[in-house]
Amino acid sequence: MHVTSPVREPLIQGGKTYADVTEDICRHVEGAPTKEWKIAFGLSLIVLAYGSVCLAWTWWEGLGVWGLNKTVGWAWDITNFVWWVGIGHAGTLISAILLLFRQKWRTSINRAAEAMTIFAVICAASFILMHMGRPWMAYWALPLPNAFGSLWVNFNSPLVWDVFAISTYFSVSLVFWYIGLIPDLATIRDRATSKISRLMYGTFAMGWDGSAKTWARYEYISLILAGLSTPLVLSVHTIVSMDFATSVIPGWHTTIFPPYFVAGAIFSGFAMVQNLMLITRVVYKLEDYITLEHIETMNKVITLTGSVVGVAYITEFFIAWYSGVEYEYYAFFNRMTGPYWWAYWAMMTCNVISPQLFWSRKLRRSITFTFFISVVVNIGMWFERFVIIVTSLHRDYIPSSWAMFSPTRYDIGDYIFSFGLFFTLFLLFSKYLPVVNMAEVKAVIRSTSANLPTKIAGVAKVRQRGTAEPAFDKDKE
């Protein structure tokens, strides 16, 4: 007899059998692209093309086409870089940490969250190349043997730490994502009707045969990768925060940045997962797999991390006042009342006030409201990075060097490029790969489905939750 919780709602709705899971998730991979997918993909390509033109012009003319000046040397480029790295945090948390804690609700959303992580890190890396100005010399950031005498990277610089942290994060996330895909790729391989599909999916399935030994190795490597990935959730954005925390600029030189940045990254990452999954569940008709229970649970995480970020904002002001350093105090006072006051209060409204509305269960389970707040959170987190970077730079110790930053069309165009790249990659992923992990959903379906699949006399049937599994005569099977 299987025991299920009478308190929690089932994670898988509709009384799905194992065959239903395969059919529902493989349907969009095996079928022709829908009209909605073609429209979305076309729009993404248009956005990507426009952004690519702006990016090409930026590299051709130089960074002078941006709105930077002698005072504000970092602005939209680093703002967008930190924003995209933050968005990429939720995938690793969902896939690694929740796996180690055996949280079953992750199974329906981990695949798309991991893909989002990889694509977000690619977008973040594009801004590293952009603000170099000479992307063909990007390899100079690596400690490679060279013929330029004693020209080596400065290992004391957090910018070099960024290179190692982000490349490691990307590599481990990519391997983790791919390993999780292998059982599902084998399923699609076995169902393929064309030679090309069978060859392509079969190649990437790496000879998966579904044997007990294969599954044991799969579970083993998943746990190893989860253990390796878990420290990265904390380390990557910690190192990114040290780009600022190790400086002596008022507003940046603070020890609260590492935990504050990590909480903010998880906050914005979960908001982006919500946006993507709410659209995906409707377009691909996956409402039985991505349920209100998943949405409500992620909203709880958003509420928690939003509260942590709000406490960090308050702590920053307290430390600035308690330090007795007038420059530090002025940096934070200027954020709140200076020329960029609108950005600061937009940040506070979006990141601190709006997530608190999720204390209402009705709003927490509202799909429309969840989508709206998730968009608001990501807008607020972008403003947070803008406020930290630009308002700390535009007024320094010497009033004669004070300056304002205004973005140009190329600042905006390069940002648009990253959106085109992200959604183009995500749409390709959602069409040609299963967006829900079939193997893991099947592994938990017996304890999380509203109706549990059973087998009687060789026929797959469905029984209600809470009823005993009928005994069946082995001689008749």
XYZ file of C-alpha atoms in Angstrom:
477
model
C 0.000 0.000 0.000
C 1.327 3.417 -0.966
C 0.907 6.165 1.601
C 0.394 9.705 0.331
C 0.037 12.954 2.204
C -3.571 14.108 2.652
C -2.332 17.659 3.292
C -0.391 18.517 0.160
C -2.017 18.651 -3.217
C -0.628 16.186 -5.769
C 2.223 17.481 -7.922
C 1.024 15.564 -10.997
C -2.616 16.093 -11.952
C -4.936 14.209 -14.283
C -4.248 10.648 -13.169
C -1.306 10.241 -15.539
C 0.142 6.850 -16.389
C 3.746 6.363 -17.475
C 2.629 6.202 -21.105
C 0.722 9.476 -20.679
C 3.853 11.201 -19.412
C 5.818 10.089 -22.452
C 3.087 11.091 -24.900
C 2.382 14.499 -23.319
C 6.020 15.589 -23.152
C 7.222 14.099 -26.453
C 4.289 15.535 -28.382
C 5.807 18.964 -28.958
C 9.229 17.506 -29.803
C 7.941 15.067 -32.406
C 5.256 17.273 -33.925
C 5.606 20.151 -36.355
C 6.256 23.631 -34.911
C 3.053 25.359 -33.907
C 1.952 28.724 -35.251
C 2.588 30.363 -31.876
C 6.130 28.948 -31.755
C 6.881 30.214 -35.265
C 5.663 33.721 -34.397
C 7.679 33.814 -31.165
C 10.780 32.455 -32.889
C 10.441 34.972 -35.720
C 10.165 37.864 -33.256
C 13.203 36.591 -31.347
C 15.238 36.436 -34.560
C 14.220 40.002 -35.452
C 15.266 41.226 -31.997
C 18.512 39.251 -32.248
C 19.250 40.673 -35.695
C 18.711 44.273 -34.547
C 20.851 43.687 -31.467
C 23.567 42.080 -33.584
C 23.743 45.177 -35.792
C 24.114 47.390 -32.700
C 26.762 45.049 -31.285
C 28.706 44.986 -34.572
C 28.651 48.797 -34.689
C 29.825 48.965 -31.068
C 32.834 46.790 -31.858
C 33.518 48.622 -35.114
C 33.415 52.138 -33.674
C 34.548 51.363 -30.122
C 32.986 51.843 -26.696
C 32.701 55.584 -27.313
C 29.265 54.894 -28.816
C 28.055 54.022 -25.314
C 27.035 56.720 -22.854
C 30.117 56.232 -20.646
C 32.220 59.216 -19.574
C 35.339 59.926 -17.512
C 33.412 59.501 -14.253
C 30.956 56.710 -15.030
C 33.197 54.070 -16.581
C 30.839 51.177 -15.835
C 27.116 51.446 -16.528
C 24.713 49.370 -18.609
C 27.353 46.832 -19.640
C 28.178 45.665 -16.114
C 24.581 46.190 -14.956
C 23.388 43.761 -17.612
C 26.238 41.350 -16.919
C 25.411 41.055 -13.208
C 21.676 40.869 -13.989
C 22.072 37.925 -16.360
C 24.430 36.064 -13.999
C 21.841 36.474 -11.264
C 19.065 35.057 -13.438
C 21.201 31.994 -14.063
C 21.292 31.113 -10.355
C 17.858 29.536 -9.963
C 18.603 26.667 -12.341
C 21.511 25.367 -10.302
C 19.621 25.790 -7.045
C 16.596 23.870 -8.379
C 18.638 21.124 -10.036
C 21.374 20.630 -7.419
C 20.371 21.775 -3.948
C 16.765 20.607 -4.191
C 17.980 17.264 -5.544
C 20.211 16.781 -2.506
C 17.272 17.643 -0.251
C 15.032 15.205 -2.185
C 12.410 17.812 -3.034
C 10.042 16.132 -5.469
C 8.433 19.348 -6.690
C 11.604 20.184 -8.610
C 11.096 17.370 -11.132
C 8.707 19.238 -13.429
C 10.683 22.473 -13.611
C 14.349 21.533 -13.269
C 14.966 20.864 -16.980
C 13.787 24.291 -18.158
C 15.470 26.020 -15.197
C 18.808 24.385 -16.036
C 18.463 25.429 -19.688
C 17.645 28.959 -18.562
C 20.835 28.960 -16.474
C 23.015 28.015 -19.433
C 21.452 30.577 -21.767
C 21.590 33.327 -19.136
C 25.293 32.681 -18.508
C 25.928 32.884 -22.273
C 24.165 36.273 -22.322
C 26.218 37.421 -19.324
C 29.439 36.320 -21.019
C 28.490 38.345 -24.091
C 28.653 41.520 -21.983
C 32.127 40.587 -20.783
C 33.202 40.460 -24.423
C 31.301 43.662 -25.228
C 32.893 45.850 -22.600
C 36.380 44.620 -23.479
C 36.090 46.691 -26.641
C 38.526 44.309 -28.361
C 36.831 40.900 -28.105
C 39.483 39.254 -30.271
C 41.843 39.708 -27.321
C 39.517 38.062 -24.796
C 41.974 35.202 -24.293
C 44.300 37.685 -22.575
C 42.083 37.273 -19.506
C 43.283 33.669 -19.249
C 46.607 32.747 -17.584
C 48.087 31.285 -20.756
C 51.824 31.044 -21.558
C 52.685 33.881 -23.908
C 55.539 35.469 -25.794
C 54.991 38.975 -24.367
C 57.640 38.786 -21.672
C 56.221 38.826 -18.148
C 52.652 39.650 -19.222
C 50.353 37.715 -16.903
C 46.905 38.286 -15.491
C 46.643 39.878 -12.069
C 45.482 37.034 -9.838
C 44.661 39.557 -7.102
C 41.926 41.070 -9.288
C 38.333 39.879 -8.797
C 37.839 40.413 -12.535
C 40.141 37.431 -13.085
C 38.253 35.486 -10.431
C 35.114 36.171 -12.486
C 36.600 34.386 -15.476
C 37.302 31.243 -13.468
C 34.030 31.319 -11.518
C 31.727 31.844 -14.486
C 33.522 29.398 -16.796
C 33.391 26.734 -14.062
C 29.751 27.483 -13.373
C 28.884 27.240 -17.058
C 30.809 23.991 -17.554
C 29.284 22.185 -14.557
C 25.762 23.464 -15.358
C 26.088 22.321 -18.983
C 27.240 18.825 -17.971
C 24.505 18.557 -15.334
C 21.850 19.596 -17.855
C 23.107 17.193 -20.508
C 23.379 14.216 -18.157
C 19.761 14.760 -17.121
C 18.710 14.807 -20.782
C 20.212 11.422 -21.710
C 17.313 9.138 -20.582
C 14.780 11.371 -22.330
C 16.890 11.564 -25.486
C 16.919 7.758 -25.538
C 13.126 7.729 -25.250
C 12.781 10.086 -28.213
C 15.360 8.005 -30.123
C 13.317 4.854 -29.640
C 10.129 6.616 -30.773
C 11.698 8.361 -33.771
C 10.205 7.580 -37.168
C 12.841 9.194 -39.387
C 16.438 8.113 -39.825
C 17.761 11.636 -39.200
C 15.904 11.965 -35.875
C 16.986 8.496 -34.816
C 20.592 9.298 -35.687
C 20.650 12.718 -33.997
C 18.891 11.748 -30.774
C 20.659 8.385 -30.725
C 24.055 10.051 -30.964
C 23.394 12.301 -27.992
C 21.736 9.471 -26.017
C 25.202 7.868 -25.879
C 23.969 4.288 -26.073
C 21.535 4.512 -23.172
C 19.891 1.104 -22.738
C 17.795 1.611 -19.595
C 19.416 -1.265 -17.698
C 19.658 -1.318 -13.918
C 23.401 -0.661 -14.097
C 22.848 2.320 -16.395
C 20.255 3.814 -14.059
C 22.527 3.258 -11.051
C 25.365 5.119 -12.768
C 22.957 7.889 -13.775
C 21.823 8.376 -10.176
C 25.412 8.248 -8.944
C 26.739 10.886 -11.352
C 23.702 13.097 -10.701
C 24.489 13.188 -6.988
C 28.177 13.884 -7.661
C 27.333 16.781 -9.993
C 24.775 18.092 -7.491
C 27.465 18.098 -4.808
C 29.865 19.943 -7.111
C 27.205 22.436 -8.182
C 25.958 23.347 -4.712
C 29.028 25.432 -3.719
C 28.775 27.207 -7.079
C 25.363 28.601 -6.149
C 27.089 30.503 -3.356
C 30.497 31.128 -4.904
C 29.686 32.532 -8.348
C 27.653 35.569 -7.306
C 29.884 36.005 -4.270
C 32.839 36.471 -6.608
C 30.793 38.740 -8.867
C 29.971 40.885 -5.832
C 33.695 41.157 -5.066
C 34.103 43.142 -8.288
C 32.613 45.926 -6.175
C 33.222 44.928 -2.547
C 37.026 44.839 -2.914
C 37.154 48.425 -4.175
C 37.397 51.550 -2.006
C 34.524 53.410 -3.647
C 31.801 54.503 -1.180
C 28.686 52.433 -1.802
C 30.731 49.458 -2.995
C 33.208 48.848 -0.199
C 30.986 46.739 2.045
C 31.158 43.179 3.359
C 27.420 42.562 3.034
C 27.624 42.280 -0.739
C 28.334 38.503 -1.063
C 25.239 37.174 0.795
C 23.189 40.105 -0.480
C 24.090 39.351 -4.111
C 23.438 35.615 -3.711
C 19.964 36.208 -2.256
C 19.210 38.722 -5.012
C 20.384 36.269 -7.666
C 18.087 33.500 -6.425
C 15.300 36.083 -6.146
C 15.563 37.203 -9.784
C 16.316 33.688 -11.047
C 13.135 32.225 -9.604
C 11.146 35.140 -11.032
C 12.473 34.388 -14.527
C 11.719 30.667 -14.084
C 8.148 31.633 -13.231
C 7.827 33.753 -16.374
C 9.154 31.010 -18.629
C 7.244 28.128 -17.042
C 3.908 29.967 -16.930
C 4.133 30.497 -20.690
C 5.482 27.006 -21.397
C 2.743 25.207 -19.438
C 0.056 26.909 -21.536
C 1.730 26.721 -24.959
C 2.655 23.021 -24.596
C -0.427 22.087 -22.531
C 1.572 20.953 -19.508
C -0.846 22.194 -16.854
C -1.004 18.705 -15.318
C 2.774 18.673 -14.767
C 3.477 22.313 -13.876
C 0.672 22.813 -11.393
C -0.447 25.486 -8.972
C 1.530 23.631 -6.310
C 4.754 24.300 -8.226
C 3.814 27.936 -8.809
C 2.908 28.507 -5.160
C 6.118 26.869 -3.909
C 8.274 29.061 -6.158
C 6.350 32.131 -5.012
C 7.228 31.240 -1.432
C 10.909 31.184 -2.379
C 10.493 34.565 -4.091
C 8.878 35.967 -0.934
C 11.693 34.645 1.265
C 14.554 35.891 -0.903
C 12.786 39.210 -1.486
C 12.574 39.674 2.269
C 16.298 38.887 2.612
C 17.088 41.487 -0.055
C 14.904 44.030 1.756
C 16.791 43.413 5.019
C 20.067 43.881 3.115
C 18.909 47.260 1.804
C 18.093 48.409 5.331
C 21.374 47.023 6.685
C 23.332 48.982 4.073
C 21.849 52.249 5.296
C 22.431 51.355 8.923
C 26.092 50.501 8.320
C 26.589 53.687 6.300
C 25.235 55.716 9.232
C 26.982 53.654 11.924
C 30.379 53.831 10.186
C 30.579 57.572 10.752
C 32.218 57.978 7.331
C 30.591 60.973 5.671
C 31.423 59.794 2.150
C 29.768 56.434 2.749
C 26.725 58.095 4.256
C 26.450 60.514 1.355
C 26.667 57.704 -1.224
C 23.526 56.083 0.185
C 21.741 59.364 0.848
C 22.449 60.355 -2.759
C 20.900 57.123 -4.009
C 17.678 57.924 -2.204
C 17.380 61.664 -2.865
C 19.866 62.438 -5.656
C 19.378 62.693 -9.422
C 18.752 58.950 -9.719
C 16.158 58.842 -6.936
C 13.598 57.391 -9.352
C 15.778 54.332 -9.975
C 16.260 53.775 -6.234
C 12.566 53.957 -5.408
C 11.687 51.767 -8.398
C 14.118 49.221 -6.979
C 12.576 49.412 -3.487
C 9.024 49.153 -4.795
C 9.693 46.211 -7.108
C 12.029 44.200 -4.870
C 10.813 44.872 -1.332
C 7.143 45.806 -1.470
C 5.734 43.788 -4.389
C 6.883 40.276 -3.239
C 5.203 40.793 0.140
C 1.847 40.545 -1.633
C 2.547 36.815 -1.945
C 1.721 36.410 1.747
C -1.841 36.155 0.437
C -2.529 32.563 -0.618
C -5.063 33.728 -3.179
C -2.518 35.964 -4.902
C 0.210 33.332 -4.513
C -1.912 30.903 -6.511
C -3.047 33.413 -9.133
C -1.314 32.721 -12.441
C -1.880 36.205 -13.878
C -0.709 37.956 -10.730
C 2.308 35.652 -10.427
C 3.391 36.420 -13.987
C 3.007 40.176 -13.379
C 4.970 40.165 -10.117
C 7.715 38.019 -11.666
C 8.175 40.626 -14.404
C 8.161 43.389 -11.781
C 10.818 41.566 -9.730
C 13.172 41.242 -12.681
C 12.712 44.921 -13.512
C 13.482 45.758 -9.888
C 16.591 43.590 -9.838
C 17.882 45.315 -12.971
C 17.380 48.679 -11.237
C 19.209 47.341 -8.181
C 22.356 46.660 -10.230
C 21.982 50.023 -11.995
C 21.657 51.848 -8.665
C 24.670 50.082 -7.147
C 26.921 50.748 -10.143
C 25.930 54.127 -11.566
C 24.914 56.046 -8.425
C 28.129 55.006 -6.676
C 30.249 56.271 -9.556
C 28.582 59.412 -10.849
C 29.449 61.469 -7.749
C 32.861 60.744 -6.280
C 35.144 62.643 -3.878
C 35.683 65.635 -6.202
C 32.524 67.616 -7.084
C 34.154 68.991 -10.234
C 34.227 65.479 -11.691
C 30.584 64.716 -10.988
C 28.727 63.578 -14.103
C 25.479 61.989 -15.212
C 25.060 58.872 -17.293
C 22.489 58.569 -20.075
C 22.293 55.441 -22.247
C 22.648 55.746 -26.000
C 20.836 53.709 -28.625
C 23.794 51.323 -28.627
C 23.605 50.737 -24.862
C 19.970 49.829 -25.347
C 20.611 47.900 -28.567
C 23.289 45.725 -26.971
C 20.901 44.940 -24.123
C 18.215 44.031 -26.664
C 20.753 41.713 -28.324
C 20.988 39.655 -25.124
C 17.200 39.234 -25.005
C 17.107 38.119 -28.632
C 19.891 35.632 -27.966
C 18.270 34.283 -24.797
C 14.799 33.738 -26.228
C 16.100 32.334 -29.513
C 18.082 29.715 -27.604
C 15.210 28.951 -25.223
C 12.692 28.553 -28.045
C 15.013 26.162 -29.891
C 15.455 24.182 -26.689
C 11.714 24.043 -25.996
C 10.955 22.769 -29.498
C 13.645 20.133 -30.027
C 14.197 18.897 -26.461
C 11.692 17.857 -23.757
C 11.062 20.800 -21.426
C 9.987 18.502 -18.579
C 12.183 15.694 -17.276
C 10.177 12.589 -18.214
C 12.375 10.161 -16.315
C 12.202 12.060 -13.020
C 8.469 12.738 -13.301
C 7.883 9.010 -13.809
C 10.041 8.283 -10.774
C 7.798 10.349 -8.487
C 4.427 9.842 -10.145
C 3.394 6.996 -7.825
C 3.628 9.209 -4.752
C 2.624 12.576 -6.205
C -0.171 11.848 -8.702
C -3.840 12.346 -7.966
C -4.465 8.903 -9.450
C -1.779 6.263 -9.169
C -0.992 3.958 -12.103
C -1.163 0.235 -11.423
C -0.914 -2.873 -13.538
C -3.525 -5.607 -13.344
C -3.260 -8.692 -15.530
C -0.891 -6.877 -17.880
C -3.254 -3.908 -18.397
C -2.299 -0.406 -17.219
C -5.065 1.034 -15.045
C -5.505 3.992 -12.709
C -6.542 3.864 -9.076
C -7.496 6.675 -6.703
C -5.112 8.103 -4.137
C -5.432 6.626 -0.647
C -6.697 3.222 -1.788
C -4.715 0.046 -1.396
C -2.974 -1.365 -4.419
C -4.873 -4.493 -5.432
C -3.053 -7.798 -5.182
C -2.879 -9.666 -8.447
C -2.327 -13.288 -9.258
C 1.192 -13.838 -10.528
C 0.083 -16.953 -12.371
C -2.305 -14.905 -14.507
C 0.248 -12.298 -15.557
